[in-house]
Coordinates of C-alpha atoms in Angstrom, one line a residue:
M1119 CA 117.0 123.6 41.8
A1120 CA 116.8 127.3 42.6
P1121 CA 119.4 128.5 45.1
L1122 CA 118.3 129.3 48.6
S1123 CA 118.2 132.9 49.7
E1124 CA 120.3 134.1 52.5
S1125 CA 117.3 134.6 54.8
S1126 CA 115.8 131.1 54.2
P1127 CA 118.0 129.3 56.8
E1128 CA 116.6 131.5 59.6
P1129 CA 113.2 129.8 59.8
E1130 CA 114.9 126.4 59.7
A1131 CA 117.2 127.4 62.5
A1132 CA 114.3 128.8 64.5
S1133 CA 112.4 125.5 64.1
R1134 CA 115.4 123.5 65.3
S1135 CA 115.6 125.6 68.4
G1136 CA 111.9 125.1 69.2
M1137 CA 111.0 128.8 68.5
A1138 CA 108.1 129.8 66.3
P1139 CA 109.1 131.5 63.0
S1140 CA 108.0 135.1 62.8
P1141 CA 105.3 136.1 60.2
E1142 CA 107.7 138.3 58.4
L1143 CA 110.0 135.4 57.5
S1144 CA 107.2 133.1 56.5
S1145 CA 106.6 132.6 52.8
E1146 CA 103.0 131.4 53.3
P1147 CA 100.4 134.1 53.6
E1148 CA 98.4 131.9 56.0
A1149 CA 101.3 131.8 58.4
A1150 CA 101.0 135.4 59.1
G1151 CA 97.5 134.8 60.4
G1152 CA 98.8 132.1 62.7
L1153 CA 97.9 129.0 60.7
C1154 CA 99.6 126.9 58.1
R1155 CA 98.2 124.2 55.8
D1156 CA 100.2 121.0 55.7
A1157 CA 97.4 118.9 54.2
P1158 CA 94.1 119.7 52.6
G1159 CA 91.5 120.5 55.2
L1160 CA 94.0 120.4 58.1
E1161 CA 94.9 123.5 60.0
V1162 CA 97.9 123.3 62.4
P1163 CA 98.9 126.2 64.7
S1164 CA 102.2 127.6 63.7
M1165 CA 103.3 128.3 67.3
A1166 CA 105.9 125.7 68.4
A1167 CA 105.3 123.5 71.4
A1168 CA 108.2 125.1 73.3
A1169 CA 106.4 128.5 73.3
L1170 CA 103.5 127.2 75.3
P1171 CA 103.2 128.5 78.8
A1172 CA 104.5 126.1 81.6
E1173 CA 101.1 125.9 83.3
L1174 CA 99.4 124.9 79.9
I1175 CA 102.0 122.2 79.4
G1176 CA 101.3 121.0 82.9
M1177 CA 97.6 120.9 82.2
I1178 CA 98.2 118.8 79.1
L1179 CA 100.4 116.3 81.0
L1180 CA 97.9 116.0 83.8
G1181 CA 95.2 115.0 81.3
L1182 CA 97.3 112.1 80.1
P1183 CA 98.1 108.8 81.8
P1184 CA 101.5 108.7 83.5
H1185 CA 102.9 106.1 81.1
A1186 CA 102.5 108.6 78.2
W1187 CA 104.7 111.2 79.9
G1188 CA 107.9 109.6 78.7
T1189 CA 106.7 109.9 75.1
V1190 CA 105.5 113.5 75.5
A1191 CA 108.8 114.4 77.1
R1192 CA 110.5 113.9 73.7
V1193 CA 108.6 116.9 72.2
S1194 CA 110.9 119.6 73.5
R1195 CA 112.9 120.7 76.5
A1196 CA 109.9 122.5 77.9
F1197 CA 107.8 119.4 77.8
R1198 CA 110.6 117.3 79.3
A1199 CA 111.0 119.7 82.1
S1200 CA 107.3 119.7 82.9
A1201 CA 107.2 115.9 82.7
A1202 CA 110.1 115.6 85.1
L1203 CA 108.3 118.0 87.5
C1204 CA 105.2 115.8 87.3
W1205 CA 107.2 112.6 88.0
E1206 CA 109.0 114.4 90.8
N1207 CA 105.8 115.2 92.6
M1208 CA 104.2 111.8 92.0
T1209 CA 105.3 110.4 95.3
E1210 CA 103.1 107.2 95.5
L1211 CA 103.0 104.3 93.1
A1212 CA 101.1 101.0 93.6
V1213 CA 102.1 97.8 91.7
V1214 CA 99.6 94.9 91.7
V1215 CA 101.0 91.3 91.5
G1216 CA 98.5 88.8 90.2
A1217 CA 97.8 85.4 91.9
D1218 CA 99.4 83.6 88.9
G1219 CA 102.7 85.1 89.8
R1220 CA 102.9 87.6 87.0
I1221 CA 103.5 91.3 87.5
R1222 CA 100.8 93.0 85.7
A1223 CA 102.7 96.3 85.8
R1224 CA 99.5 98.2 86.8
F1225 CA 100.3 101.5 88.4
R1226 CA 97.8 103.6 90.3
W1227 CA 98.6 107.2 91.0
W1228 CA 96.7 109.0 93.7
Q1229 CA 99.0 111.8 94.9
S1230 CA 98.5 115.3 93.6
A1231 CA 101.1 116.8 91.4
Q1232 CA 102.1 120.4 91.7
I1233 CA 102.8 122.4 88.5
P1234 CA 104.3 125.9 88.6
T1235 CA 102.0 128.8 87.7
S1236 CA 103.0 132.1 86.1
E1237 CA 100.2 134.0 87.8
V1238 CA 102.1 134.4 91.1
P1239 CA 105.9 134.5 91.1
G1240 CA 107.1 131.3 92.7
G1241 CA 103.5 130.1 93.3
R1242 CA 102.3 126.6 92.8
S1243 CA 98.9 125.2 91.8
T1244 CA 97.7 121.8 92.8
E1245 CA 95.9 119.5 90.3
R1246 CA 94.5 116.0 90.7
V1247 CA 96.2 113.4 88.7
P1248 CA 93.8 110.9 87.2
D1249 CA 94.2 107.2 87.9
A1250 CA 95.9 105.2 85.2
E1251 CA 97.0 101.7 84.5
L1252 CA 99.9 100.3 82.4
D1253 CA 99.4 97.3 80.3
G1254 CA 103.1 96.6 80.2
E1255 CA 106.3 97.8 81.8
P1256 CA 107.2 101.5 81.4
G1257 CA 109.5 102.3 78.6
A1258 CA 113.1 103.2 79.2
S1259 CA 112.4 106.8 78.5
D1260 CA 110.1 107.0 81.6
P1261 CA 111.9 108.9 84.4
A1262 CA 109.6 107.3 87.0
G1263 CA 112.5 105.4 88.5
G1264 CA 114.4 108.5 89.2
W1265 CA 111.5 110.4 90.8
C1266 CA 109.1 108.0 92.5
G1267 CA 109.4 108.3 96.3
C1268 CA 106.9 105.7 97.5
L1269 CA 106.3 102.2 96.2
D1270 CA 103.5 99.9 97.3
V1271 CA 103.7 96.4 96.0
A1272 CA 100.5 94.5 96.9
G1273 CA 99.4 91.0 96.0
R1274 CA 96.0 90.2 94.7
E1275 CA 94.8 87.1 96.5
I1276 CA 98.4 86.5 97.8
G1277 CA 100.2 87.3 94.6
E1278 CA 103.5 85.5 94.0
I1279 CA 106.7 87.2 93.1
S1280 CA 110.2 85.9 93.1
V1281 CA 113.2 87.6 94.6
A1282 CA 114.7 88.1 91.2
E1283 CA 111.6 89.9 89.9
L1284 CA 111.5 92.1 93.0
S1285 CA 115.1 92.9 92.4
V1286 CA 114.4 94.0 88.8
L1287 CA 111.5 96.1 90.0
L1288 CA 113.5 97.8 92.7
Q1289 CA 116.3 98.7 90.2
R1290 CA 113.9 101.0 88.4
F1291 CA 113.4 103.2 91.5
T1292 CA 116.6 104.7 92.6
R1293 CA 115.2 107.3 95.0
L1294 CA 112.6 105.3 97.0
Q1295 CA 111.9 106.7 100.4
S1296 CA 109.0 104.5 101.3
L1297 CA 108.5 100.8 100.4
A1298 CA 105.6 98.5 101.4
L1299 CA 105.2 94.8 100.6
R1300 CA 101.7 93.5 101.3
D1301 CA 100.0 90.1 100.8
L1302 CA 102.8 88.7 98.8
R1303 CA 104.1 85.1 98.4
L1304 CA 107.9 85.6 98.0
T1305 CA 109.8 82.8 96.3
G1306 CA 113.5 82.3 95.7
R1307 CA 116.7 82.9 97.8
L1308 CA 117.7 86.0 99.7
R1309 CA 121.5 85.4 99.4
E1310 CA 122.3 89.1 99.4
G1311 CA 120.4 89.7 102.6
Y1312 CA 122.0 86.7 104.4
S1313 CA 125.5 87.9 103.5
R1314 CA 125.1 91.1 105.3
H1315 CA 124.0 90.1 108.8
P1316 CA 125.7 88.0 111.5
G1317 CA 126.2 84.3 111.0
Q1318 CA 124.4 83.3 114.2
D1319 CA 121.2 84.5 112.5
A1320 CA 121.6 82.2 109.5
T1321 CA 118.0 81.0 109.7
D1322 CA 116.4 84.4 110.3
S1323 CA 114.8 84.9 106.9
V1324 CA 112.7 88.0 107.9
L1325 CA 115.8 89.8 109.0
A1326 CA 117.5 88.8 105.7
L1327 CA 114.6 90.3 103.8
C1328 CA 114.8 93.6 105.8
V1329 CA 118.6 93.8 105.2
Y1330 CA 118.1 92.9 101.5
L1331 CA 115.5 95.7 100.9
L1332 CA 117.4 98.3 102.9
T1333 CA 120.6 97.5 101.0
R1334 CA 118.8 97.7 97.6
C1335 CA 117.1 101.0 98.5
P1336 CA 119.7 103.0 100.4
H1337 CA 117.4 106.1 100.6
L1338 CA 114.5 104.3 102.4
Q1339 CA 113.0 106.1 105.3
A1340 CA 110.0 103.8 105.8
L1341 CA 109.7 100.0 105.3
S1342 CA 106.5 98.0 105.7
L1343 CA 106.1 94.2 105.6
L1344 CA 102.5 93.1 106.0
R1345 CA 101.3 89.5 105.6
C1346 CA 104.2 88.2 103.5
V1347 CA 104.8 84.5 103.2
G1348 CA 106.6 82.1 100.8
D1349 CA 109.5 79.7 100.6
A1350 CA 111.9 82.6 100.6
F1351 CA 111.3 82.6 104.4
D1352 CA 111.7 78.9 104.8
T1353 CA 115.2 78.1 103.6
A1354 CA 118.6 79.8 103.8
P1355 CA 121.6 79.5 101.6
S1356 CA 124.4 77.2 102.9
E1357 CA 127.4 79.3 101.9
Q1358 CA 129.3 81.4 104.4
R1359 CA 127.4 84.6 105.3
V1360 CA 129.7 87.1 106.8
R1361 CA 133.4 87.3 107.4
S1362 CA 134.7 87.7 110.9
G1363 CA 135.4 91.2 111.9
Q1364 CA 133.2 92.7 109.1
P1365 CA 131.5 95.9 110.4
P1366 CA 127.7 95.8 110.5
P1367 CA 125.9 98.0 108.0
C1368 CA 124.2 101.2 109.1
F1369 CA 120.8 102.2 107.9
G1370 CA 120.7 105.6 109.3
R1371 CA 118.0 107.0 107.0
L1372 CA 115.3 104.5 108.2
R1373 CA 112.7 106.3 110.4
S1374 CA 109.8 103.8 110.2
L1375 CA 109.7 100.0 110.3
Q1376 CA 106.6 97.8 110.2
I1377 CA 106.6 94.0 110.5
S1378 CA 102.9 93.1 111.0
E1379 CA 100.8 89.9 110.9
M1380 CA 103.7 87.7 110.0
D1381 CA 106.7 86.0 111.6
G1382 CA 109.1 88.5 113.0
P1383 CA 112.9 88.4 113.4
G1384 CA 114.4 86.4 116.3
T1385 CA 115.7 87.9 119.5
A1386 CA 119.3 88.2 118.3
G1387 CA 118.3 89.4 114.8
A1388 CA 115.9 92.0 116.2
R1389 CA 118.5 93.4 118.5
W1390 CA 121.0 93.5 115.7
L1391 CA 118.5 95.3 113.4
V1392 CA 117.7 98.1 115.8
R1393 CA 121.4 98.7 116.4
C1394 CA 121.7 99.2 112.7
T1395 CA 118.9 101.8 112.6
P1396 CA 119.9 104.4 115.2
N1397 CA 117.4 107.0 113.9
L1398 CA 114.3 104.8 114.0
H1399 CA 111.2 106.8 115.2
L1400 CA 108.4 104.3 114.6
L1401 CA 108.3 100.6 115.2
D1402 CA 105.2 98.5 114.4
L1403 CA 105.3 94.8 115.4
S1404 CA 101.6 94.3 115.7
W1405 CA 100.4 90.7 115.6
S1406 CA 103.9 89.3 115.0
D1407 CA 106.1 87.1 117.1
A1408 CA 109.1 89.4 117.2
N1409 CA 111.0 89.3 120.4
F1410 CA 113.7 91.8 121.5
G1411 CA 114.2 90.1 124.9
S1412 CA 114.6 93.6 126.3
L1413 CA 113.0 96.7 124.9
L1414 CA 115.9 98.8 126.2
E1415 CA 117.7 97.8 123.0
L1416 CA 115.4 100.2 121.1
P1417 CA 117.0 103.4 119.7
R1418 CA 116.8 106.5 121.9
A1419 CA 115.0 108.3 119.0
I1420 CA 112.0 106.0 119.2
E1421 CA 108.7 107.9 119.4
R1422 CA 106.0 105.5 118.3
I1423 CA 105.8 101.8 119.2
D1424 CA 102.9 99.4 118.4
L1425 CA 102.9 96.0 120.2
V1426 CA 99.3 95.1 119.8
G1427 CA 99.0 91.3 119.6
C1428 CA 102.7 90.8 120.2
L1429 CA 102.6 87.9 122.6
A1430 CA 106.3 87.8 123.1
V1431 CA 106.3 91.2 125.0
G1432 CA 105.4 91.1 128.7
E1433 CA 104.5 93.7 131.3
A1434 CA 108.0 93.6 132.8
Q1435 CA 109.5 94.7 129.4
I1436 CA 107.0 97.5 129.1
R1437 CA 107.8 98.8 132.5
E1438 CA 111.5 98.9 132.0
L1439 CA 111.1 100.7 128.7
V1440 CA 108.8 103.4 130.1
R1441 CA 110.9 104.0 133.1
S1442 CA 114.1 104.2 131.1
P1443 CA 115.4 107.8 131.0
E1444 CA 116.9 107.2 127.6
H1445 CA 113.5 106.6 126.0
G1446 CA 111.6 109.7 127.3
S1447 CA 110.7 110.8 123.8
L1448 CA 108.0 108.1 123.5
M1449 CA 104.8 109.8 122.2
H1450 CA 102.6 107.0 120.9
V1451 CA 102.4 103.6 122.7
S1452 CA 100.1 100.7 121.8
L1453 CA 100.4 97.9 124.3
P1454 CA 99.6 94.2 123.9
S1455 CA 96.1 93.1 125.0
G1456 CA 95.4 92.0 128.5
M1457 CA 97.8 94.2 130.4
P1458 CA 97.3 95.1 134.1
F1459 CA 95.9 98.6 134.6
S1460 CA 99.0 99.4 136.6
V1461 CA 101.1 99.1 133.4
V1462 CA 98.7 101.7 131.8
H1463 CA 99.3 104.0 134.8
T1464 CA 103.1 103.5 134.3
C1465 CA 102.8 104.6 130.7
L1466 CA 100.9 107.7 131.7
Q1467 CA 104.0 108.9 133.4
L1468 CA 105.7 109.6 130.1
P1469 CA 105.9 113.4 129.9
R1470 CA 105.5 113.6 126.0
L1471 CA 102.8 111.0 125.7
R1472 CA 100.3 111.9 123.0
A1473 CA 98.4 108.6 122.4
L1474 CA 98.0 105.4 124.5
E1475 CA 96.1 102.3 123.5
C1476 CA 95.6 99.1 125.5
S1477 CA 92.7 96.7 124.7
G1478 CA 91.5 94.3 127.4
A1479 CA 93.3 95.9 130.3
Y1480 CA 92.2 94.6 133.7
S1481 CA 92.3 95.8 137.3
D1482 CA 92.0 93.6 140.4
G1483 CA 92.4 96.4 142.9
G1484 CA 89.7 97.6 145.2
A1485 CA 90.0 101.4 144.7
P1486 CA 86.6 103.0 144.2
R1487 CA 88.1 105.5 141.7
I1488 CA 90.8 105.7 139.1
A1489 CA 92.2 109.1 138.3
I1490 CA 93.9 109.8 135.0
E1491 CA 95.6 113.2 134.6
H1492 CA 97.9 114.1 131.7
A1493 CA 98.6 117.6 130.2
E1494 CA 99.6 116.4 126.7
L1495 CA 97.5 113.3 126.1
R1496 CA 95.5 113.5 122.8
A1497 CA 94.1 110.0 122.4
L1498 CA 93.2 107.3 125.0
G1499 CA 92.0 103.8 124.0
L1500 CA 91.0 101.4 126.8
S1501 CA 88.5 99.3 124.9
A1502 CA 87.3 96.1 126.7
L1503 CA 88.4 97.4 130.0
L1504 CA 87.5 94.9 132.8
L1505 CA 87.1 95.7 136.5
N1506 CA 86.0 93.3 139.2
H1507 CA 84.5 96.0 141.3
A1508 CA 82.5 99.2 141.0
C1509 CA 84.9 101.9 140.0
C1510 CA 84.6 105.4 138.7
L1511 CA 87.1 106.6 136.1
E1512 CA 88.0 110.3 136.5
L1513 CA 89.6 112.0 133.5
A1514 CA 91.3 115.4 133.7
C1515 CA 93.1 115.7 130.4
P1516 CA 92.8 119.3 129.0
R1517 CA 94.0 118.3 125.5
L1518 CA 92.4 114.9 125.1
Q1519 CA 90.6 114.6 121.7
R1520 CA 89.6 111.0 121.4
L1521 CA 88.4 108.6 124.2
D1522 CA 87.6 105.0 123.5
L1523 CA 86.1 103.0 126.3
R1524 CA 83.8 100.7 124.3
Q1525 CA 83.1 97.1 125.1
D1526 CA 82.9 94.4 122.4
V1527 CA 79.7 93.0 124.0
F1528 CA 77.1 94.0 126.6
V1529 CA 79.0 93.7 129.9
F1530 CA 78.5 94.6 133.5
E1531 CA 82.2 94.4 134.4
G1532 CA 83.1 97.7 132.8
I1533 CA 83.4 101.0 134.5
S1534 CA 80.5 102.1 136.6
G1535 CA 81.2 105.9 136.4
L1536 CA 82.9 108.3 134.1
S1537 CA 83.8 111.9 135.1
L1538 CA 85.0 114.0 132.2
A1539 CA 87.0 117.2 132.4
C1540 CA 88.2 117.3 128.8
P1541 CA 87.3 120.6 127.1
E1542 CA 88.9 119.6 123.7
L1543 CA 87.3 116.2 123.5
E1544 CA 86.0 115.4 119.9
L1545 CA 85.0 111.7 120.1
L1546 CA 83.4 109.9 123.1
D1547 CA 82.9 106.2 122.6
V1548 CA 81.5 104.3 125.7
R1549 CA 79.3 101.7 124.0
W1550 CA 78.1 98.7 125.8
N1551 CA 79.1 99.7 129.3
A1552 CA 75.9 98.7 131.0
Q1553 CA 76.6 100.3 134.4
L1554 CA 78.0 103.6 133.2
Q1555 CA 77.0 106.8 135.0
L1556 CA 78.2 109.8 133.0
K1557 CA 79.1 113.1 134.6
V1558 CA 80.4 116.1 132.6
T1559 CA 82.3 118.6 134.7
A1560 CA 83.6 120.9 131.9
P1561 CA 82.1 122.3 128.7
M1562 CA 83.1 120.3 125.6
A1563 CA 82.7 122.7 122.7
E1564 CA 84.7 120.5 120.4
L1565 CA 82.6 117.3 120.9
R1566 CA 81.3 116.0 117.6
S1567 CA 80.4 112.3 118.2
A1568 CA 78.9 110.7 121.3
L1569 CA 78.5 106.9 121.0
L1570 CA 76.4 105.8 123.9
E1571 CA 74.8 102.6 122.6
G1572 CA 74.2 99.9 125.2
C1573 CA 74.7 102.2 128.2
A1574 CA 71.7 100.8 130.1
A1575 CA 72.3 102.9 133.2
L1576 CA 72.4 106.2 131.4
S1577 CA 69.6 108.5 132.6
A1578 CA 67.8 111.2 130.8
H1579 CA 69.3 113.9 133.1
M1580 CA 72.8 112.7 132.2
L1581 CA 72.0 112.9 128.5
Y1582 CA 70.5 116.4 129.0
N1583 CA 73.8 117.6 130.7
L1584 CA 75.8 116.1 127.9
V1585 CA 73.8 117.8 125.2
Q1586 CA 74.0 121.1 127.0
S1587 CA 77.8 120.9 127.4
A1588 CA 78.3 120.0 123.7
P1589 CA 76.9 122.7 121.4
N1590 CA 78.5 121.4 118.3
L1591 CA 77.4 117.8 118.6
E1592 CA 76.9 116.1 115.2
Q1593 CA 76.4 112.4 116.0
L1594 CA 74.5 110.9 118.9
E1595 CA 73.9 107.1 119.2
M1596 CA 71.5 106.0 122.0
G1597 CA 70.4 102.5 120.9
E1598 CA 69.7 100.0 123.7
C1599 CA 69.9 102.8 126.4
D1600 CA 67.1 101.3 128.6
G1601 CA 67.6 104.0 131.3
L1602 CA 66.2 106.7 129.0
R1603 CA 62.8 105.0 129.0
V1604 CA 62.2 105.8 132.7
E1605 CA 62.0 109.5 132.3
Q1606 CA 60.6 109.9 128.8
A1607 CA 59.6 113.5 129.4
V1608 CA 63.1 114.6 130.4
F1609 CA 64.6 112.6 127.5
A1610 CA 62.2 114.2 125.0
L1611 CA 63.1 117.6 126.3
A1612 CA 66.9 116.9 126.0
F1613 CA 66.4 115.4 122.5
A1614 CA 64.2 118.3 121.3
Y1615 CA 66.8 120.8 122.7
A1616 CA 69.5 118.9 120.7
L1617 CA 67.5 119.0 117.5
R1618 CA 66.6 122.7 117.8
S1619 CA 70.3 123.8 118.2
R1620 CA 71.7 121.2 115.8
P1621 CA 69.4 120.7 112.8
R1622 CA 71.9 118.3 111.1
L1623 CA 72.3 116.0 114.0
R1624 CA 72.6 112.3 113.1
Y1625 CA 71.1 110.1 115.8
I1626 CA 70.0 106.6 116.8
L1627 CA 67.1 106.5 119.2
P1628 CA 66.5 103.9 121.9
S1629 CA 63.7 101.5 121.2
G1630 CA 60.4 101.9 123.1
V1631 CA 60.6 105.7 123.6
K1632 CA 57.6 107.5 122.3
G1633 CA 57.0 111.1 121.2
V1634 CA 60.7 112.1 120.8
G1635 CA 60.2 113.1 117.2
L1636 CA 58.0 116.1 118.1
D1637 CA 59.2 119.7 118.1
A1638 CA 60.3 121.4 121.3
E1639 CA 57.2 123.7 121.3
E1640 CA 54.9 120.7 121.7
W1641 CA 56.5 119.6 125.0

């Protein structure tokens, strides 16, 4: 064999380093033109993969399913760096659990990944990542476990998963910040969760699950449990759970906790859990039987609380929470159904309140008017409001954007009058308030949707004033508004004015009204 020349190792060294060999060092004439022939009829670019621009590598990766990124990452360091960046920006991952108890390992990605671009120094371009599914578990080379920040484990037709399988799944994701378990049948034993919380809560399996998940995922900032059942919630291990004098754990990273449509922790367990989460900002206990005994146990940092359908919470507990000076940071409050209207008024005293919701509130007072004034309120939901007397609701909220006063059915016990001084209102929903008399006292340039269906007492003059005060109206529903039939000429004028200034207006007309489809010039 002929000896190698001194210059021959240079192309080999260059290929090992991932750099393209220069045309001068190539022995093939075609290489100087940028192509080499490894097989008959096959032309392969001589430029190495590492020499590709970073944005081009990113485009290649975004065109592939995520489970292939681990394989592509082995090409070179440049590909590995781009793959790691893609995984880092893929913040949401959904795992589907079949009804037969098997984890299909199907992952859907819907967050956008950001790939650096060389056009602008330090700039970033956003590309859509296509949905993809895995037929099996990701390989060991996949860096998904190191980068994924949000994991959503959902059951298909109440999929079954054991505690051991869940533990294996969570071990792959070391940096989870958000975890959701939905529609799952959880089987097995939660020994680790029981060993961390006090012995007096030995039968509190929901608390044990929360502690288990927070211990397994120390970086969690949001935990959501929705409609989870199974024998893991029925039995508890018989061994000793905690040593006397052992300090309770602290889950200081947790900001959001949701336990909805399932059994909640008991009174002692709920108090213990909130003491271990001092930085909790959002607490959602909707449609659960969780009971704190006293809501004063909630952390001072709490800003959002959802108690819809929580029958264990009474009006006295709401009052003491709202009046507590330590919980003045509350911004979003959703109350249980059927609260007295006086409780709603008490909540409106919160200085930082942004959203208030209470369905089925009632008032047995005899005041002819109810005034609501708040400088920071953005959303107010008082659906199914019941009054036993004629009462006018006067709203003076300069920053209110959404108002929901709808009734579930056609009722005469709703509000009889509504006075609006809300210049930033975007959505007005007063459906099925049969006696409603509408009065607009301030222009509403931001109003986009007015849902008036079933307001039988609404007159054509009221509609005309509403249309004049809302120049950007896009949706207008007037079905079953019988009062508009009385003055059809005025109604037609108001409707024609609305169509002329808003050619893309979506509307539903009341039945029995004639001639409203004509142009304004014909009236």
